[in-house]
mmCIF file of C-alpha atoms in Angstrom:
data_model
loop_
_atom_site.group_PDB
_atom_site.id
_atom_site.type_symbol
_atom_site.label_atom_id
_atom_site.label_comp_id
_atom_site.label_asym_id
_atom_site.label_seq_id
_atom_site.Cartn_x
_atom_site.Cartn_y
_atom_site.Cartn_z
ATOM 1 C CA MET A 1 0.000 0.000 0.000
ATOM 2 C CA LEU A 2 2.879 2.340 0.733
ATOM 3 C CA GLY A 3 5.091 3.447 -2.128
ATOM 4 C CA PRO A 4 8.779 4.385 -1.931
ATOM 5 C CA ARG A 5 9.305 7.459 0.215
ATOM 6 C CA VAL A 6 12.350 8.871 -1.539
ATOM 7 C CA THR A 7 13.526 9.583 -5.048
ATOM 8 C CA TYR A 8 16.737 10.938 -6.533
ATOM 9 C CA GLU A 9 17.636 14.481 -7.541
ATOM 10 C CA GLY A 10 18.303 13.422 -11.125
ATOM 11 C CA ALA A 11 14.668 12.408 -11.520
ATOM 12 C CA THR A 12 13.378 15.862 -10.482
ATOM 13 C CA GLN A 13 15.915 18.139 -12.207
ATOM 14 C CA PRO A 14 14.764 20.422 -15.063
ATOM 15 C CA VAL A 15 15.645 19.030 -18.439
ATOM 16 C CA LEU A 16 17.228 22.126 -19.994
ATOM 17 C CA CYS A 17 19.191 24.722 -18.018
ATOM 18 C CA THR A 18 21.139 22.668 -15.498
ATOM 19 C CA PRO A 19 24.869 22.309 -14.780
ATOM 20 C CA TYR A 20 24.637 18.800 -16.215
ATOM 21 C CA ASN A 21 23.837 20.332 -19.623
ATOM 22 C CA PHE A 22 25.824 23.596 -19.614
ATOM 23 C CA GLY A 23 28.281 23.666 -16.726
ATOM 24 C CA VAL A 24 29.965 20.378 -17.621
ATOM 25 C CA ASN A 25 30.732 21.774 -21.103
ATOM 26 C CA ALA A 26 31.933 25.212 -19.973
ATOM 27 C CA ILE A 27 35.587 24.325 -20.577
ATOM 28 C CA PHE A 28 34.993 24.393 -24.345
ATOM 29 C CA LEU A 29 34.009 28.065 -24.240
ATOM 30 C CA ALA A 30 37.488 28.959 -22.996
ATOM 31 C CA LEU A 31 38.881 27.407 -26.192
ATOM 32 C CA ILE A 32 37.186 30.023 -28.393
ATOM 33 C CA PRO A 33 39.411 33.052 -27.612
ATOM 34 C CA TYR A 34 42.476 30.810 -27.304
ATOM 35 C CA THR A 35 41.857 29.286 -30.749
ATOM 36 C CA VAL A 36 41.086 32.635 -32.395
ATOM 37 C CA VAL A 37 44.262 34.292 -31.103
ATOM 38 C CA THR A 38 46.427 31.286 -31.935
ATOM 39 C CA ALA A 39 45.063 30.907 -35.466
ATOM 40 C CA LEU A 40 45.069 34.579 -36.549
ATOM 41 C CA HIS A 41 47.964 36.236 -34.728
ATOM 42 C CA ASP A 42 50.522 35.342 -37.393
ATOM 43 C CA THR A 43 48.756 37.264 -40.164
ATOM 44 C CA HIS A 44 46.279 39.578 -38.387
ATOM 45 C CA LEU A 45 47.724 40.389 -34.989
ATOM 46 C CA GLU A 46 45.456 43.251 -33.955
ATOM 47 C CA VAL A 47 42.337 41.530 -35.285
ATOM 48 C CA ALA A 48 43.261 38.346 -33.416
ATOM 49 C CA LEU A 49 43.758 40.149 -30.097
ATOM 50 C CA ILE A 50 40.650 42.301 -30.518
ATOM 51 C CA LEU A 51 38.520 39.236 -31.266
ATOM 52 C CA GLY A 52 40.161 37.308 -28.445
ATOM 53 C CA THR A 53 39.375 40.095 -25.981
ATOM 54 C CA ILE A 54 35.796 40.470 -27.256
ATOM 55 C CA PHE A 55 35.119 36.735 -27.123
ATOM 56 C CA SER A 56 36.574 36.551 -23.612
ATOM 57 C CA GLY A 57 34.233 39.323 -22.478
ATOM 58 C CA VAL A 58 31.217 37.777 -24.217
ATOM 59 C CA ILE A 59 31.915 34.418 -22.575
ATOM 60 C CA ILE A 60 31.909 36.106 -19.162
ATOM 61 C CA LEU A 61 28.563 37.771 -19.962
ATOM 62 C CA ILE A 62 27.180 34.408 -21.033
ATOM 63 C CA GLY A 63 28.435 33.013 -17.741
ATOM 64 C CA ILE A 64 26.411 35.617 -15.830
ATOM 65 C CA ILE A 65 23.253 34.530 -17.656
ATOM 66 C CA PHE A 66 23.912 30.837 -17.088
ATOM 67 C CA ARG A 67 24.807 31.406 -13.442
ATOM 68 C CA PHE A 68 21.529 33.123 -12.603
ATOM 69 C CA SER A 69 19.487 30.704 -14.712
ATOM 70 C CA GLY A 70 20.982 27.663 -12.991
ATOM 71 C CA GLY A 71 23.183 26.446 -15.832
ATOM 72 C CA TYR A 72 26.474 27.100 -14.009
ATOM 73 C CA ARG A 73 27.315 26.031 -10.481
ATOM 74 C CA THR A 74 30.859 27.399 -9.861
ATOM 75 C CA TRP A 75 31.030 30.505 -12.081
ATOM 76 C CA PRO A 76 33.017 32.790 -12.462
ATOM 77 C CA TYR A 77 35.768 30.623 -13.889
ATOM 78 C CA ALA A 78 39.290 31.782 -13.127
ATOM 79 C CA LEU A 79 40.620 30.631 -16.514
ATOM 80 C CA GLU A 80 38.140 32.798 -18.431
ATOM 81 C CA LEU A 81 38.960 35.860 -16.326
ATOM 82 C CA PHE A 82 42.689 35.287 -16.747
ATOM 83 C CA MET A 83 42.340 34.900 -20.522
ATOM 84 C CA LEU A 84 40.493 38.211 -20.682
ATOM 85 C CA VAL A 85 43.310 39.940 -18.803
ATOM 86 C CA VAL A 86 46.061 38.362 -20.939
ATOM 87 C CA ASN A 87 44.360 39.205 -24.246
ATOM 88 C CA ALA A 88 43.580 42.771 -23.158
ATOM 89 C CA VAL A 89 47.160 43.406 -21.978
ATOM 90 C CA LEU A 90 48.677 41.947 -25.142
ATOM 91 C CA LEU A 91 46.306 44.053 -27.229
ATOM 92 C CA GLY A 92 47.450 47.212 -25.478
ATOM 93 C CA VAL A 93 51.130 46.325 -25.778
ATOM 94 C CA SER A 94 50.811 45.351 -29.449
ATOM 95 C CA TYR A 95 50.193 48.925 -30.625
ATOM 96 C CA PRO A 96 53.650 50.337 -29.781
ATOM 97 C CA GLU A 97 55.509 47.071 -30.499
ATOM 98 C CA PRO A 98 53.510 45.085 -33.078
ATOM 99 C CA ASP A 99 56.448 43.217 -34.607
ATOM 100 C CA LYS A 100 57.807 41.911 -31.318
ATOM 101 C CA ILE A 101 54.385 40.895 -30.037
ATOM 102 C CA LYS A 102 53.619 39.137 -33.304
ATOM 103 C CA LYS A 103 56.873 37.189 -33.114
ATOM 104 C CA TYR A 104 56.688 36.188 -29.449
ATOM 105 C CA LEU A 105 52.935 36.100 -28.777
ATOM 106 C CA PRO A 106 52.635 32.258 -28.620
ATOM 107 C CA PHE A 107 55.566 32.131 -26.232
ATOM 108 C CA ILE A 108 54.250 34.937 -24.008
ATOM 109 C CA SER A 109 50.604 33.852 -23.824
ATOM 110 C CA ASN A 110 51.266 30.140 -23.288
ATOM 111 C CA ALA A 111 53.942 30.907 -20.711
ATOM 112 C CA PHE A 112 51.413 33.009 -18.760
ATOM 113 C CA TYR A 113 48.780 30.273 -18.988
ATOM 114 C CA ALA A 114 51.265 27.606 -17.899
ATOM 115 C CA ALA A 115 52.321 29.723 -14.924
ATOM 116 C CA PHE A 116 48.662 30.308 -14.033
ATOM 117 C CA ALA A 117 47.883 26.574 -14.080
ATOM 118 C CA LEU A 118 51.056 25.646 -12.179
ATOM 119 C CA ILE A 119 50.515 28.276 -9.479
ATOM 120 C CA SER A 120 46.945 27.102 -8.957
ATOM 121 C CA ILE A 121 48.239 23.571 -8.356
ATOM 122 C CA MET A 122 50.964 24.787 -5.990
ATOM 123 C CA MET A 123 48.355 26.731 -4.017
ATOM 124 C CA THR A 124 46.341 23.485 -3.694
ATOM 125 C CA ILE A 125 43.458 25.080 -5.619
ATOM 126 C CA PRO A 126 43.771 23.673 -9.165
ATOM 127 C CA PHE A 127 41.825 25.945 -11.477
ATOM 128 C CA SER A 128 40.080 23.023 -13.189
ATOM 129 C CA ILE A 129 38.314 22.078 -9.945
ATOM 130 C CA GLN A 130 35.634 24.598 -10.942
ATOM 131 C CA TYR A 131 34.885 22.611 -14.087
ATOM 132 C CA VAL A 132 35.004 19.272 -12.263
ATOM 133 C CA ARG A 133 32.566 20.502 -9.616
ATOM 134 C CA GLU A 134 29.980 21.128 -12.301
ATOM 135 C CA PHE A 135 29.423 17.372 -12.356
ATOM 136 C CA VAL A 136 28.319 17.158 -8.708
ATOM 137 C CA PRO A 137 26.361 19.396 -6.304
ATOM 138 C CA SER A 138 28.071 21.332 -3.548
ATOM 139 C CA SER A 139 27.490 18.528 -1.042
ATOM 140 C CA ALA A 140 30.192 16.491 -2.795
ATOM 141 C CA ALA A 141 32.392 19.420 -3.884
ATOM 142 C CA MET A 142 35.339 18.369 -1.676
ATOM 143 C CA HIS A 143 35.145 14.636 -2.234
ATOM 144 C CA ASP A 144 38.602 13.066 -2.365
ATOM 145 C CA ARG A 145 38.119 11.502 -5.795
ATOM 146 C CA LEU A 146 36.817 14.786 -7.182
ATOM 147 C CA VAL A 147 39.820 16.736 -5.882
ATOM 148 C CA ARG A 148 42.198 14.188 -7.399
ATOM 149 C CA ALA A 149 40.411 14.531 -10.738
ATOM 150 C CA ALA A 150 40.898 18.307 -10.518
ATOM 151 C CA TYR A 151 44.632 17.881 -9.926
ATOM 152 C CA THR A 152 44.840 15.476 -12.864
ATOM 153 C CA THR A 153 43.099 17.790 -15.305
ATOM 154 C CA ALA A 154 44.986 20.890 -14.118
ATOM 155 C CA SER A 155 48.280 19.015 -14.504
ATOM 156 C CA LEU A 156 47.353 18.090 -18.073
ATOM 157 C CA TRP A 157 46.584 21.727 -18.854
ATOM 158 C CA THR A 158 49.938 22.762 -17.386
ATOM 159 C CA ILE A 159 51.729 20.233 -19.601
ATOM 160 C CA THR A 160 49.710 21.422 -22.588
ATOM 161 C CA PHE A 161 50.596 25.082 -22.112
ATOM 162 C CA VAL A 162 54.270 24.258 -21.502
ATOM 163 C CA ALA A 163 54.329 22.096 -24.641
ATOM 164 C CA ASN A 164 52.731 24.877 -26.701
ATOM 165 C CA THR A 165 55.349 27.285 -25.379
ATOM 166 C CA LEU A 166 58.169 24.981 -26.462
ATOM 167 C CA LEU A 167 56.602 24.028 -29.806
ATOM 168 C CA TYR A 168 56.818 27.645 -30.842
ATOM 169 C CA LEU A 169 60.625 27.410 -30.662
ATOM 170 C CA VAL A 170 60.775 24.959 -33.592
ATOM 171 C CA PRO A 171 60.102 27.496 -36.381
ATOM 172 C CA ILE A 172 62.127 30.087 -34.444
ATOM 173 C CA CYS A 173 65.198 27.857 -34.383
ATOM 174 C CA ARG A 174 64.800 27.121 -38.100
ATOM 175 C CA ASN A 175 64.286 30.816 -38.951
ATOM 176 C CA ARG A 176 60.859 30.127 -40.446
ATOM 177 C CA GLU A 177 58.711 32.232 -38.114
ATOM 178 C CA GLN A 178 58.293 34.952 -40.782
ATOM 179 C CA GLU A 179 56.985 32.501 -43.382
ATOM 180 C CA HIS A 180 53.342 32.008 -42.559
ATOM 181 C CA SER A 181 52.687 29.305 -45.154
ATOM 182 C CA HIS A 182 55.742 27.236 -44.246
ATOM 183 C CA ALA A 183 54.910 23.781 -42.862
ATOM 184 C CA LEU A 184 56.954 24.239 -39.688
ATOM 185 C CA ASN A 185 55.254 27.522 -38.914
ATOM 186 C CA LEU A 186 51.747 26.203 -39.568
ATOM 187 C CA VAL A 187 52.176 22.937 -37.690
ATOM 188 C CA PHE A 188 54.146 24.024 -34.631
ATOM 189 C CA ARG A 189 52.760 27.534 -34.253
ATOM 190 C CA ILE A 190 49.069 27.051 -35.055
ATOM 191 C CA ILE A 191 47.819 23.505 -35.658
ATOM 192 C CA LEU A 192 49.511 21.545 -32.850
ATOM 193 C CA PRO A 193 48.819 24.118 -30.092
ATOM 194 C CA ILE A 194 45.107 24.189 -30.991
ATOM 195 C CA PHE A 195 44.968 20.392 -31.174
ATOM 196 C CA LEU A 196 46.664 19.945 -27.791
ATOM 197 C CA ALA A 197 44.350 22.495 -26.154
ATOM 198 C CA LEU A 198 41.330 20.725 -27.645
ATOM 199 C CA PHE A 199 42.607 17.389 -26.325
ATOM 200 C CA ALA A 200 43.019 18.872 -22.828
ATOM 201 C CA ALA A 201 39.472 20.283 -22.955
ATOM 202 C CA ILE A 202 38.006 16.934 -24.031
ATOM 203 C CA PHE A 203 39.918 15.188 -21.252
ATOM 204 C CA THR A 204 38.616 17.724 -18.728
ATOM 205 C CA ARG A 205 35.086 17.029 -19.969
ATOM 206 C CA LEU A 206 35.314 13.222 -19.914
ATOM 207 C CA TRP A 207 37.579 12.403 -16.970
ATOM 208 C CA PRO A 208 35.222 13.616 -14.189
ATOM 209 C CA VAL A 209 32.575 11.204 -15.475
ATOM 210 C CA ARG A 210 34.555 8.492 -13.726
ATOM 211 C CA VAL A 211 34.167 10.441 -10.486
ATOM 212 C CA MET A 212 30.446 10.771 -11.126
ATOM 213 C CA GLN A 213 30.129 7.013 -11.576
ATOM 214 C CA HIS A 214 32.086 6.411 -8.376
ATOM 215 C CA LEU A 215 29.817 8.720 -6.378
ATOM 216 C CA ALA A 216 26.670 7.279 -7.919
ATOM 217 C CA GLY A 217 27.655 3.745 -6.977
ATOM 218 C CA SER A 218 28.676 4.496 -3.410
ATOM 219 C CA ALA A 219 26.807 5.031 -0.165
ATOM 220 C CA GLY A 220 27.000 7.573 2.620
ATOM 221 C CA PHE A 221 28.897 10.737 1.822
ATOM 222 C CA ASP A 222 29.907 9.363 -1.551
ATOM 223 C CA GLY A 223 26.269 9.495 -2.557
ATOM 224 C CA ALA A 224 25.583 12.901 -1.032
ATOM 225 C CA PHE A 225 25.139 14.484 -4.435
ATOM 226 C CA ARG A 226 21.810 12.653 -4.735
ATOM 227 C CA LYS A 227 19.361 14.819 -2.826
ATOM 228 C CA VAL A 228 16.614 12.932 -0.989
ATOM 229 C CA VAL A 229 13.139 14.332 -1.471
ATOM 230 C CA VAL A 230 9.797 13.226 -0.082
ATOM 231 C CA ASN A 231 7.573 11.116 -2.267
ATOM 232 C CA PRO A 232 4.115 12.804 -2.216
ATOM 233 C CA LEU A 233 2.371 9.457 -2.761
ATOM 234 C CA ALA A 234 3.869 8.119 0.452
ATOM 235 C CA VAL A 235 2.772 11.252 2.320
ATOM 236 C CA MET A 236 -0.728 10.799 0.907
ATOM 237 C CA GLY A 237 -0.748 7.270 2.274
ATOM 238 C CA ASP A 238 0.109 8.592 5.722
ATOM 239 C CA ALA A 239 -2.690 11.184 5.493
ATOM 240 C CA MET A 240 -5.209 8.433 4.698
ATOM 241 C CA GLY A 241 -4.319 6.671 7.922
ATOM 242 C CA LEU A 242 -2.418 3.799 6.348
ATOM 243 C CA THR A 243 0.112 2.393 8.752
ATOM 244 C CA PRO A 244 3.388 0.796 7.738
ATOM 245 C CA PRO A 245 3.773 -2.947 8.209
ATOM 246 C CA PRO A 246 4.751 -3.970 11.771
ATOM 247 C CA LEU A 247 8.378 -4.525 12.605
ATOM 248 C CA PRO A 248 9.488 -8.132 12.795
ATOM 249 C CA GLU A 249 9.622 -9.708 16.206
ATOM 250 C CA GLY A 250 11.798 -12.409 17.623
ATOM 251 C CA PRO A 251 15.523 -12.775 18.174
ATOM 252 C CA TYR A 252 16.356 -11.280 14.750
ATOM 253 C CA ALA A 253 14.241 -8.127 15.075
ATOM 254 C CA MET A 254 15.951 -4.851 13.997
ATOM 255 C CA GLY A 255 18.939 -6.764 12.759
ATOM 256 C CA GLY A 256 20.192 -7.489 16.279
ATOM 257 C CA PRO A 257 22.259 -10.504 17.228
ATOM 258 C CA PRO A 258 20.350 -13.697 17.968
ATOM 259 C CA ARG A 259 19.524 -14.354 21.584
ATOM 260 C CA PRO A 260 21.344 -17.355 23.087
ATOM 261 C CA LEU A 261 19.109 -20.385 23.638
ATOM 262 C CA GLN A 262 19.572 -22.504 26.751
ATOM 263 C CA VAL A 263 19.196 -26.217 26.228
ATOM 264 C CA GLN A 264 18.890 -28.515 29.223
ATOM 265 C CA ALA A 265 19.088 -32.259 28.936
ATOM 266 C CA ILE A 266 16.491 -34.166 30.922
ATOM 267 C CA GLY A 267 17.539 -37.558 32.072
ATOM 268 C CA ALA A 268 15.284 -40.560 32.121
#
């Protein structure tokens, strides 16, 4: 007569604007200004930095909308704010020294991003923890497996930015940095850095799913991200005066240990 009294948060969440639809994919938005600046700086420096700064600002405005509509859980993202600052500063510096900025922009920007990621790890607050936390509610935000996933993804981003900084040296060492159409310049200055950043973003999107599965299959605090709510049908049963089935009696009631039985032999 009595139905289940609880259900899970996932069964009652809205189907559209939730962190499970938008927040978990927020890392890909940070790729837009990074890709634009990396792809266009060699031929259109000012255009690349202007677009990179505009896209960084637009992404932050989109974040405000998603935050108040429930699509983001941990906004504002430190990486997006830092990218806006880097692009804006490089844009301002590029006017008096366009040739030097054009030549060293991949080295400067990736070195700043690598330092940002490394410092966040050293301060025990890896920047990617904001993106990982989008997969779980705040009740599980400091779970041990989740924190380890944040360190893993932040470490990969650090390696990616360091690699993109060093890849830029290949056309420099071969004196091909002024030849935009040369294979070394295209591959090591544009294509590989974008590919590595995309790989890091995909890894950041997919790796926390393992944490989500771990939390979903565990009990106690591990399952805290599943909010318990009252089943209205069960409450209706209580209002109608329906009583739950009686508790079992006997030595095994309430899961307690069995009572010892005394056996006495009776002689003839």
